[in-house]
Short mmCIF file of N, CA and C in Angstrom, two decimals:
data_model
loop_
_atom_site.label_atom_id
_atom_site.label_comp_id
_atom_site.label_asym_id
_atom_site.label_seq_id
_atom_site.Cartn_x
_atom_site.Cartn_y
_atom_site.Cartn_z
N UNK A 300 83.87 -4.51 56.71
CA UNK A 300 84.77 -3.38 56.62
C UNK A 300 84.95 -2.93 55.17
N UNK A 301 85.06 -3.91 54.26
CA UNK A 301 85.21 -3.58 52.85
C UNK A 301 83.98 -2.84 52.32
N UNK A 302 82.81 -3.26 52.81
CA UNK A 302 81.57 -2.61 52.36
C UNK A 302 81.56 -1.14 52.75
N UNK A 303 82.03 -0.85 53.95
CA UNK A 303 82.07 0.54 54.42
C UNK A 303 83.04 1.35 53.57
N UNK A 304 84.18 0.77 53.27
CA UNK A 304 85.18 1.46 52.45
C UNK A 304 84.64 1.75 51.05
N UNK A 305 83.96 0.78 50.47
CA UNK A 305 83.37 0.96 49.15
C UNK A 305 82.29 2.04 49.20
N UNK A 306 81.48 2.00 50.23
CA UNK A 306 80.41 2.98 50.39
C UNK A 306 80.97 4.39 50.55
N UNK A 307 82.01 4.52 51.36
CA UNK A 307 82.64 5.83 51.54
C UNK A 307 83.27 6.32 50.24
N UNK A 308 83.86 5.43 49.49
CA UNK A 308 84.46 5.81 48.20
C UNK A 308 83.39 6.31 47.24
N UNK A 309 82.27 5.61 47.21
CA UNK A 309 81.17 6.04 46.33
C UNK A 309 80.62 7.39 46.75
N UNK A 310 80.49 7.61 48.06
CA UNK A 310 80.00 8.90 48.55
C UNK A 310 80.96 10.01 48.19
N UNK A 311 82.24 9.77 48.36
CA UNK A 311 83.24 10.78 48.02
C UNK A 311 83.20 11.08 46.53
N UNK A 312 83.03 10.04 45.72
CA UNK A 312 82.95 10.25 44.28
C UNK A 312 81.71 11.06 43.93
N UNK A 313 80.58 10.74 44.56
CA UNK A 313 79.33 11.43 44.25
C UNK A 313 79.41 12.90 44.61
N UNK A 314 80.02 13.22 45.74
CA UNK A 314 80.10 14.62 46.15
C UNK A 314 81.18 15.37 45.41
N UNK A 315 82.23 14.67 44.99
CA UNK A 315 83.34 15.34 44.34
C UNK A 315 83.21 15.42 42.83
N UNK A 316 82.31 14.69 42.26
CA UNK A 316 82.16 14.65 40.81
C UNK A 316 81.55 15.94 40.30
N UNK A 317 82.09 16.42 39.21
CA UNK A 317 81.53 17.62 38.59
C UNK A 317 80.38 17.21 37.69
N UNK A 318 79.67 18.20 37.23
CA UNK A 318 78.57 17.92 36.31
C UNK A 318 79.10 17.31 35.02
N UNK A 319 80.32 17.69 34.62
CA UNK A 319 80.95 17.08 33.43
C UNK A 319 81.09 15.58 33.64
N UNK A 320 81.62 15.19 34.79
CA UNK A 320 81.81 13.76 35.08
C UNK A 320 80.48 13.02 35.07
N UNK A 321 79.48 13.62 35.69
CA UNK A 321 78.16 12.97 35.74
C UNK A 321 77.56 12.84 34.35
N UNK A 322 77.70 13.89 33.55
CA UNK A 322 77.14 13.87 32.20
C UNK A 322 77.84 12.80 31.34
N UNK A 323 79.16 12.75 31.41
CA UNK A 323 79.92 11.74 30.66
C UNK A 323 79.52 10.34 31.11
N UNK A 324 79.37 10.15 32.41
CA UNK A 324 78.97 8.84 32.94
C UNK A 324 77.59 8.44 32.43
N UNK A 325 76.64 9.38 32.44
CA UNK A 325 75.29 9.08 31.95
C UNK A 325 75.31 8.69 30.48
N UNK A 326 76.06 9.43 29.68
CA UNK A 326 76.13 9.13 28.24
C UNK A 326 76.77 7.77 28.02
N UNK A 327 77.83 7.46 28.76
CA UNK A 327 78.48 6.15 28.62
C UNK A 327 77.52 5.02 28.97
N UNK A 328 76.70 5.21 29.99
CA UNK A 328 75.71 4.19 30.35
C UNK A 328 74.68 4.02 29.23
N UNK A 329 74.25 5.14 28.64
CA UNK A 329 73.30 5.06 27.54
C UNK A 329 73.92 4.38 26.32
N UNK A 330 75.20 4.64 26.08
CA UNK A 330 75.89 3.99 24.96
C UNK A 330 75.93 2.48 25.19
N UNK A 331 76.25 2.06 26.40
CA UNK A 331 76.28 0.63 26.72
C UNK A 331 74.91 0.00 26.51
N UNK A 332 73.87 0.70 26.94
CA UNK A 332 72.51 0.20 26.79
C UNK A 332 72.13 0.08 25.31
N UNK A 333 72.46 1.12 24.52
CA UNK A 333 72.10 1.08 23.10
C UNK A 333 72.90 0.01 22.35
N UNK A 334 74.15 -0.21 22.74
CA UNK A 334 74.94 -1.28 22.12
C UNK A 334 74.37 -2.64 22.48
N UNK A 335 73.93 -2.79 23.72
CA UNK A 335 73.35 -4.07 24.16
C UNK A 335 72.08 -4.39 23.40
N UNK A 336 71.37 -3.34 22.94
CA UNK A 336 70.13 -3.54 22.20
C UNK A 336 70.31 -3.35 20.69
N UNK A 337 71.57 -3.37 20.24
CA UNK A 337 71.91 -3.26 18.81
C UNK A 337 71.27 -2.05 18.13
N UNK A 338 71.20 -0.94 18.83
CA UNK A 338 70.65 0.29 18.28
C UNK A 338 71.81 1.15 17.78
N UNK A 339 72.28 0.85 16.57
CA UNK A 339 73.48 1.51 16.06
C UNK A 339 73.29 3.00 15.82
N UNK A 340 72.12 3.39 15.36
CA UNK A 340 71.87 4.82 15.11
C UNK A 340 71.96 5.60 16.42
N UNK A 341 71.35 5.07 17.45
CA UNK A 341 71.39 5.73 18.77
C UNK A 341 72.81 5.73 19.32
N UNK A 342 73.52 4.64 19.13
CA UNK A 342 74.90 4.54 19.61
C UNK A 342 75.77 5.60 18.95
N UNK A 343 75.65 5.74 17.63
CA UNK A 343 76.44 6.76 16.92
C UNK A 343 76.09 8.16 17.39
N UNK A 344 74.81 8.41 17.57
CA UNK A 344 74.36 9.72 18.05
C UNK A 344 74.92 10.01 19.45
N UNK A 345 74.88 9.02 20.31
CA UNK A 345 75.39 9.19 21.67
C UNK A 345 76.91 9.37 21.68
N UNK A 346 77.60 8.66 20.79
CA UNK A 346 79.05 8.81 20.72
C UNK A 346 79.44 10.21 20.26
N UNK A 347 78.67 10.78 19.34
CA UNK A 347 78.91 12.17 18.92
C UNK A 347 78.65 13.12 20.09
N UNK A 348 77.56 12.88 20.81
CA UNK A 348 77.24 13.71 21.97
C UNK A 348 78.34 13.61 23.02
N UNK A 349 78.85 12.41 23.23
CA UNK A 349 79.92 12.20 24.20
C UNK A 349 81.17 12.99 23.80
N UNK A 350 81.51 12.96 22.52
CA UNK A 350 82.68 13.72 22.05
C UNK A 350 82.48 15.21 22.29
N UNK A 351 81.26 15.70 22.05
CA UNK A 351 80.98 17.12 22.26
C UNK A 351 81.11 17.49 23.74
N UNK A 352 80.55 16.65 24.60
CA UNK A 352 80.63 16.90 26.05
C UNK A 352 82.09 16.86 26.51
N UNK A 353 82.84 15.88 26.04
CA UNK A 353 84.25 15.79 26.41
C UNK A 353 85.02 17.00 25.92
N UNK A 354 84.70 17.49 24.74
CA UNK A 354 85.34 18.67 24.19
C UNK A 354 85.01 19.90 25.04
N UNK A 355 83.72 20.06 25.37
CA UNK A 355 83.30 21.19 26.21
C UNK A 355 83.98 21.15 27.57
N UNK A 356 84.05 19.96 28.14
CA UNK A 356 84.65 19.80 29.47
C UNK A 356 86.16 19.98 29.44
N UNK A 357 86.80 19.64 28.31
CA UNK A 357 88.24 19.85 28.19
C UNK A 357 88.56 21.34 28.16
N UNK A 358 87.70 22.12 27.51
CA UNK A 358 87.89 23.57 27.44
C UNK A 358 87.66 24.21 28.80
N UNK A 359 86.59 23.77 29.48
CA UNK A 359 86.23 24.33 30.79
C UNK A 359 85.61 23.23 31.64
N UNK A 360 86.34 22.70 32.61
CA UNK A 360 85.81 21.61 33.43
C UNK A 360 84.52 21.96 34.18
N UNK A 361 84.26 23.23 34.34
CA UNK A 361 83.05 23.66 35.05
C UNK A 361 81.93 24.08 34.09
N UNK A 362 82.07 23.76 32.81
CA UNK A 362 81.14 24.18 31.78
C UNK A 362 79.69 23.85 32.13
N UNK A 363 79.42 22.59 32.43
CA UNK A 363 78.05 22.18 32.69
C UNK A 363 77.59 22.58 34.09
N UNK A 364 78.55 22.76 35.01
CA UNK A 364 78.19 23.27 36.33
C UNK A 364 77.66 24.71 36.20
N UNK A 365 78.30 25.49 35.33
CA UNK A 365 77.86 26.87 35.10
C UNK A 365 76.47 26.88 34.47
N UNK A 366 76.25 25.99 33.51
CA UNK A 366 74.93 25.91 32.89
C UNK A 366 73.86 25.54 33.90
N UNK A 367 74.18 24.59 34.77
CA UNK A 367 73.24 24.16 35.79
C UNK A 367 72.94 25.30 36.76
N UNK A 368 73.97 26.05 37.15
CA UNK A 368 73.79 27.18 38.05
C UNK A 368 72.93 28.26 37.40
N UNK A 369 73.18 28.51 36.12
CA UNK A 369 72.38 29.51 35.40
C UNK A 369 70.92 29.09 35.35
N UNK A 370 70.67 27.82 35.16
CA UNK A 370 69.29 27.32 35.15
C UNK A 370 68.63 27.51 36.51
N UNK A 371 69.37 27.24 37.57
CA UNK A 371 68.84 27.44 38.92
C UNK A 371 68.51 28.90 39.17
N UNK A 372 69.39 29.79 38.71
CA UNK A 372 69.14 31.22 38.86
C UNK A 372 67.86 31.63 38.13
N UNK A 373 67.70 31.12 36.93
CA UNK A 373 66.50 31.42 36.16
C UNK A 373 65.26 30.96 36.91
N UNK A 374 65.30 29.75 37.42
CA UNK A 374 64.15 29.22 38.14
C UNK A 374 63.84 30.05 39.38
N UNK A 375 64.86 30.51 40.09
CA UNK A 375 64.65 31.33 41.28
C UNK A 375 64.01 32.67 40.92
N UNK A 376 64.51 33.30 39.86
CA UNK A 376 63.95 34.59 39.43
C UNK A 376 62.51 34.43 38.97
N UNK A 377 62.24 33.38 38.22
CA UNK A 377 60.88 33.14 37.73
C UNK A 377 59.94 32.88 38.90
N UNK A 378 60.39 32.11 39.89
CA UNK A 378 59.57 31.84 41.08
C UNK A 378 59.26 33.14 41.82
N UNK A 379 60.25 34.01 41.93
CA UNK A 379 60.06 35.29 42.61
C UNK A 379 58.98 36.12 41.90
N UNK A 380 59.05 36.17 40.60
CA UNK A 380 58.06 36.95 39.84
C UNK A 380 56.68 36.30 39.94
N UNK A 381 56.63 34.98 39.92
CA UNK A 381 55.34 34.30 40.06
C UNK A 381 54.72 34.58 41.43
N UNK A 382 55.55 34.69 42.47
CA UNK A 382 55.04 35.06 43.79
C UNK A 382 54.50 36.48 43.78
N UNK A 383 55.21 37.36 43.07
CA UNK A 383 54.74 38.74 42.95
C UNK A 383 53.42 38.79 42.19
N UNK A 384 53.27 37.96 41.17
CA UNK A 384 52.00 37.89 40.43
C UNK A 384 50.88 37.39 41.33
N UNK A 385 51.17 36.39 42.17
CA UNK A 385 50.16 35.89 43.11
C UNK A 385 49.76 36.96 44.11
N UNK A 386 50.75 37.71 44.61
CA UNK A 386 50.47 38.79 45.55
C UNK A 386 49.63 39.87 44.87
N UNK A 387 49.92 40.11 43.61
CA UNK A 387 49.16 41.11 42.85
C UNK A 387 47.71 40.68 42.70
N UNK A 388 47.48 39.39 42.47
CA UNK A 388 46.11 38.88 42.35
C UNK A 388 45.33 39.11 43.64
N UNK A 389 46.02 38.94 44.78
CA UNK A 389 45.36 39.16 46.06
C UNK A 389 45.00 40.62 46.27
N UNK A 390 45.75 41.53 45.68
CA UNK A 390 45.50 42.96 45.82
C UNK A 390 44.59 43.50 44.72
N UNK A 391 44.16 42.65 43.84
CA UNK A 391 43.37 43.05 42.67
C UNK A 391 42.14 43.86 43.04
N UNK A 392 41.46 43.46 44.10
CA UNK A 392 40.23 44.15 44.50
C UNK A 392 40.48 45.56 45.01
N UNK A 393 41.70 45.88 45.37
CA UNK A 393 42.02 47.17 45.96
C UNK A 393 42.64 48.15 44.96
N UNK A 394 42.63 47.81 43.69
CA UNK A 394 43.18 48.72 42.68
C UNK A 394 42.29 48.73 41.44
N UNK A 395 42.49 49.74 40.63
CA UNK A 395 41.69 49.84 39.41
C UNK A 395 42.11 48.75 38.42
N UNK A 396 41.20 48.47 37.48
CA UNK A 396 41.50 47.45 36.48
C UNK A 396 42.72 47.83 35.64
N UNK A 397 42.81 49.10 35.30
CA UNK A 397 43.94 49.56 34.48
C UNK A 397 45.26 49.41 35.24
N UNK A 398 45.24 49.77 36.53
CA UNK A 398 46.45 49.65 37.34
C UNK A 398 46.87 48.18 37.48
N UNK A 399 45.89 47.32 37.75
CA UNK A 399 46.15 45.89 37.89
C UNK A 399 46.73 45.32 36.59
N UNK A 400 46.09 45.67 35.49
CA UNK A 400 46.54 45.16 34.20
C UNK A 400 47.95 45.64 33.87
N UNK A 401 48.24 46.91 34.16
CA UNK A 401 49.56 47.46 33.88
C UNK A 401 50.64 46.77 34.72
N UNK A 402 50.36 46.57 36.00
CA UNK A 402 51.33 45.91 36.88
C UNK A 402 51.53 44.45 36.47
N UNK A 403 50.43 43.80 36.12
CA UNK A 403 50.50 42.40 35.71
C UNK A 403 51.34 42.26 34.44
N UNK A 404 51.09 43.12 33.47
CA UNK A 404 51.85 43.07 32.21
C UNK A 404 53.33 43.37 32.45
N UNK A 405 53.62 44.33 33.36
CA UNK A 405 55.01 44.67 33.65
C UNK A 405 55.74 43.47 34.26
N UNK A 406 55.07 42.78 35.17
CA UNK A 406 55.68 41.60 35.79
C UNK A 406 55.89 40.48 34.77
N UNK A 407 54.91 40.28 33.90
CA UNK A 407 55.05 39.25 32.87
C UNK A 407 56.19 39.58 31.92
N UNK A 408 56.32 40.85 31.55
CA UNK A 408 57.42 41.26 30.67
C UNK A 408 58.76 41.05 31.35
N UNK A 409 58.81 41.39 32.65
CA UNK A 409 60.04 41.19 33.41
C UNK A 409 60.40 39.71 33.46
N UNK A 410 59.40 38.88 33.66
CA UNK A 410 59.60 37.43 33.71
C UNK A 410 60.16 36.92 32.38
N UNK A 411 59.57 37.35 31.28
CA UNK A 411 60.03 36.93 29.96
C UNK A 411 61.44 37.44 29.67
N UNK A 412 61.73 38.67 30.11
CA UNK A 412 63.05 39.25 29.90
C UNK A 412 64.11 38.42 30.63
N UNK A 413 63.82 38.05 31.87
CA UNK A 413 64.76 37.24 32.65
C UNK A 413 64.97 35.89 31.99
N UNK A 414 63.89 35.26 31.55
CA UNK A 414 64.01 33.96 30.87
C UNK A 414 64.90 34.09 29.64
N UNK A 415 64.70 35.16 28.88
CA UNK A 415 65.48 35.37 27.66
C UNK A 415 66.95 35.62 27.97
N UNK A 416 67.23 36.45 29.00
CA UNK A 416 68.61 36.76 29.37
C UNK A 416 69.36 35.50 29.80
N UNK A 417 68.72 34.69 30.62
CA UNK A 417 69.39 33.49 31.12
C UNK A 417 69.56 32.48 29.99
N UNK A 418 68.58 32.39 29.09
CA UNK A 418 68.71 31.48 27.95
C UNK A 418 69.90 31.90 27.08
N UNK A 419 70.03 33.20 26.85
CA UNK A 419 71.16 33.70 26.06
C UNK A 419 72.48 33.40 26.76
N UNK A 420 72.49 33.55 28.08
CA UNK A 420 73.71 33.26 28.84
C UNK A 420 74.08 31.78 28.70
N UNK A 421 73.09 30.93 28.84
CA UNK A 421 73.34 29.49 28.73
C UNK A 421 73.82 29.14 27.32
N UNK A 422 73.19 29.73 26.31
CA UNK A 422 73.57 29.45 24.92
C UNK A 422 74.99 29.93 24.61
N UNK A 423 75.42 31.00 25.29
CA UNK A 423 76.74 31.56 25.01
C UNK A 423 77.85 30.91 25.82
N UNK A 424 77.52 29.98 26.68
CA UNK A 424 78.56 29.29 27.46
C UNK A 424 79.40 28.41 26.55
#
């Protein structure tokens, strides 16, 4: 019975934890590991990173969740454009070289623009 209770508690924690909590937990585990291996430089670096994460999370508890969501959006948009590029390759034989090249370049520019916009969004969080 105790095992089930512990398991349910862990599941609830896993589903209820924010990205901030997960990030802090990962850094704390890395700090413990670096201390166990007497890696003081790494420990100091991780402690600074932990303070930064805690500061970011104190300002906005959903800070890293927003970053993660923005990354997912970027990946979805990039996948969509890559599918369009694949479809364009299949239609290559049915259009002129100039038309194919123009459409291909337009899609690549759109892809780069989306990557840049999302990167700027993530950086400004």
